[in-house]
Tab-separated table of C-alpha atoms in Angstrom:
chain	number	residue	atom	x	y	z
Y	7	MET	CA	-81.695	39.139	23.521
Y	8	LYS	CA	-78.329	40.367	24.701
Y	9	PHE	CA	-75.114	38.381	24.667
Y	10	GLY	CA	-73.684	39.733	27.889
Y	11	PRO	CA	-70.841	42.229	28.282
Y	12	GLU	CA	-67.967	39.893	27.368
Y	13	ILE	CA	-69.550	38.729	24.092
Y	14	GLU	CA	-70.847	42.224	23.259
Y	15	GLN	CA	-67.327	43.636	23.617
Y	16	PHE	CA	-65.898	40.753	21.567
Y	17	VAL	CA	-68.371	41.488	18.753
Y	18	GLU	CA	-67.723	45.229	18.807
Y	19	GLU	CA	-63.935	44.934	18.896
Y	20	VAL	CA	-63.251	41.771	16.902
Y	21	VAL	CA	-66.273	40.326	15.076
Y	22	ASN	CA	-67.117	43.627	13.429
Y	23	SER	CA	-67.574	42.377	9.862
Y	24	PHE	CA	-69.373	39.498	8.206
Y	25	THR	CA	-66.130	38.287	6.640
Y	26	LYS	CA	-64.505	38.074	10.056
Y	27	TRP	CA	-67.540	36.228	11.427
Y	28	GLU	CA	-67.393	33.732	8.556
Y	29	LEU	CA	-63.659	33.183	9.111
Y	30	ILE	CA	-64.146	32.756	12.863
Y	31	LYS	CA	-66.929	30.244	12.316
Y	32	PHE	CA	-64.902	28.389	9.685
Y	33	PHE	CA	-61.865	28.016	11.928
Y	34	HIS	CA	-64.018	27.137	14.938
Y	35	GLU	CA	-65.588	24.304	12.927
Y	36	ASN	CA	-62.210	23.315	11.427
Y	37	PRO	CA	-59.716	24.067	14.239
Y	38	PHE	CA	-56.812	22.123	12.735
Y	39	THR	CA	-57.020	23.748	9.302
Y	40	PHE	CA	-54.116	25.701	7.838
Y	41	ASP	CA	-55.178	27.673	4.784
Y	42	THR	CA	-54.281	30.668	2.632
Y	43	ALA	CA	-56.458	33.713	2.038
Y	44	GLU	CA	-56.882	32.582	-1.565
Y	45	ARG	CA	-58.281	29.164	-0.627
Y	46	LEU	CA	-60.349	30.595	2.233
Y	47	ALA	CA	-61.856	33.147	-0.158
Y	48	LYS	CA	-62.883	30.379	-2.554
Y	49	HIS	CA	-64.375	28.368	0.296
Y	50	LEU	CA	-66.301	31.365	1.679
Y	51	GLY	CA	-67.265	32.796	-1.702
Y	52	ARG	CA	-65.561	36.114	-0.971
Y	53	LYS	CA	-62.840	38.213	-2.576
Y	54	GLU	CA	-59.295	37.237	-1.658
Y	55	THR	CA	-58.355	40.813	-0.693
Y	56	GLU	CA	-61.346	41.020	1.653
Y	57	VAL	CA	-60.477	37.693	3.304
Y	58	LYS	CA	-56.789	38.577	3.614
Y	59	GLN	CA	-57.599	41.901	5.294
Y	60	ALA	CA	-60.052	40.251	7.707
Y	61	ALA	CA	-57.603	37.422	8.459
Y	62	GLU	CA	-54.800	39.891	9.169
Y	63	GLU	CA	-57.058	41.830	11.557
Y	64	LEU	CA	-58.080	38.589	13.270
Y	65	LYS	CA	-54.406	37.694	13.556
Y	66	LYS	CA	-53.751	41.024	15.307
Y	67	SER	CA	-56.576	40.266	17.729
Y	68	GLY	CA	-55.075	36.845	18.469
Y	69	LEU	CA	-57.856	34.715	16.963
Y	70	LEU	CA	-55.777	33.562	14.021
Y	71	ARG	CA	-52.083	32.823	13.772
Y	72	ASN	CA	-49.584	32.162	11.025
Y	73	GLY	CA	-49.491	28.673	9.640
Y	74	SER	CA	-46.355	26.664	9.065
Y	75	ILE	CA	-46.115	27.936	5.470
Y	76	PRO	CA	-45.941	31.697	4.762
Y	77	GLY	CA	-49.368	33.065	3.856
Y	78	GLU	CA	-51.290	30.394	5.736
Y	79	TYR	CA	-53.604	31.050	8.660
Y	80	SER	CA	-54.821	28.777	11.419
Y	81	PHE	CA	-57.018	29.065	14.488
Y	82	THR	CA	-55.642	30.329	17.766
Y	83	GLU	CA	-54.315	27.895	20.346
Y	84	ASP	CA	-55.389	30.287	23.133
Y	85	GLU	CA	-58.012	28.371	25.136
Y	86	GLN	CA	-59.706	31.536	26.444
Y	87	LYS	CA	-60.203	32.854	22.931
Y	88	GLN	CA	-61.422	29.452	21.754
Y	89	LYS	CA	-63.973	29.372	24.595
Y	90	LEU	CA	-65.182	32.867	23.715
Y	91	VAL	CA	-65.676	31.843	20.072
Y	92	LYS	CA	-67.420	28.638	21.137
Y	93	LYS	CA	-69.796	30.602	23.356
Y	94	LEU	CA	-70.645	33.006	20.520
Y	95	VAL	CA	-71.183	30.141	18.054
Y	96	GLN	CA	-73.442	28.363	20.546
Y	97	LEU	CA	-75.442	31.533	21.177
Y	98	CYS	CA	-75.873	31.983	17.431
Y	99	ALA	CA	-77.470	28.561	17.100
Y	100	ASP	CA	-80.609	30.483	18.120
Y	101	ARG	CA	-82.189	32.500	15.273
Y	102	THR	CA	-82.918	35.516	17.476
Y	103	ASN	CA	-79.283	35.646	18.569
Y	104	ARG	CA	-78.071	35.344	14.954
Y	105	LEU	CA	-80.259	38.287	13.996
Y	106	PHE	CA	-78.925	40.235	16.977
Y	107	LEU	CA	-75.347	39.476	15.893
Y	108	ALA	CA	-76.144	40.500	12.317
Y	109	SER	CA	-77.555	43.814	13.516
Y	110	LYS	CA	-74.462	44.440	15.690
Y	111	ILE	CA	-72.151	43.684	12.755
Y	112	LEU	CA	-74.165	45.924	10.430
Y	113	LYS	CA	-73.918	48.707	12.991
Y	114	GLU	CA	-70.131	48.247	13.210
Y	115	GLU	CA	-69.726	48.046	9.422
Y	116	THR	CA	-71.601	51.317	8.933
Y	117	LYS	CA	-69.102	53.048	11.253
Y	118	LYS	CA	-66.281	52.273	8.800
């Protein structure tokens, strides 16, 4: 199954690693959270450096923003970006779509 051009482009340009996908999902499910890379890494079971790099890239893409305390991240307030994330999360409720997303991310990660 395909996601459609808007979601496909979003995955290729923004959600191009599993760490980014986990961060996006986390902030989508917890939109009012402000957290540091260190605490996010513990929550996600990932290395802090990996989470910090992914969070900084997501910040550049406009999906995350700085929190009120230096070093904290929070979810975007941009409604368009929130709707795009919501659509992707809803699509991934289906196993086939999750597998499709995983294959797209793997393809993007192998380009690095």
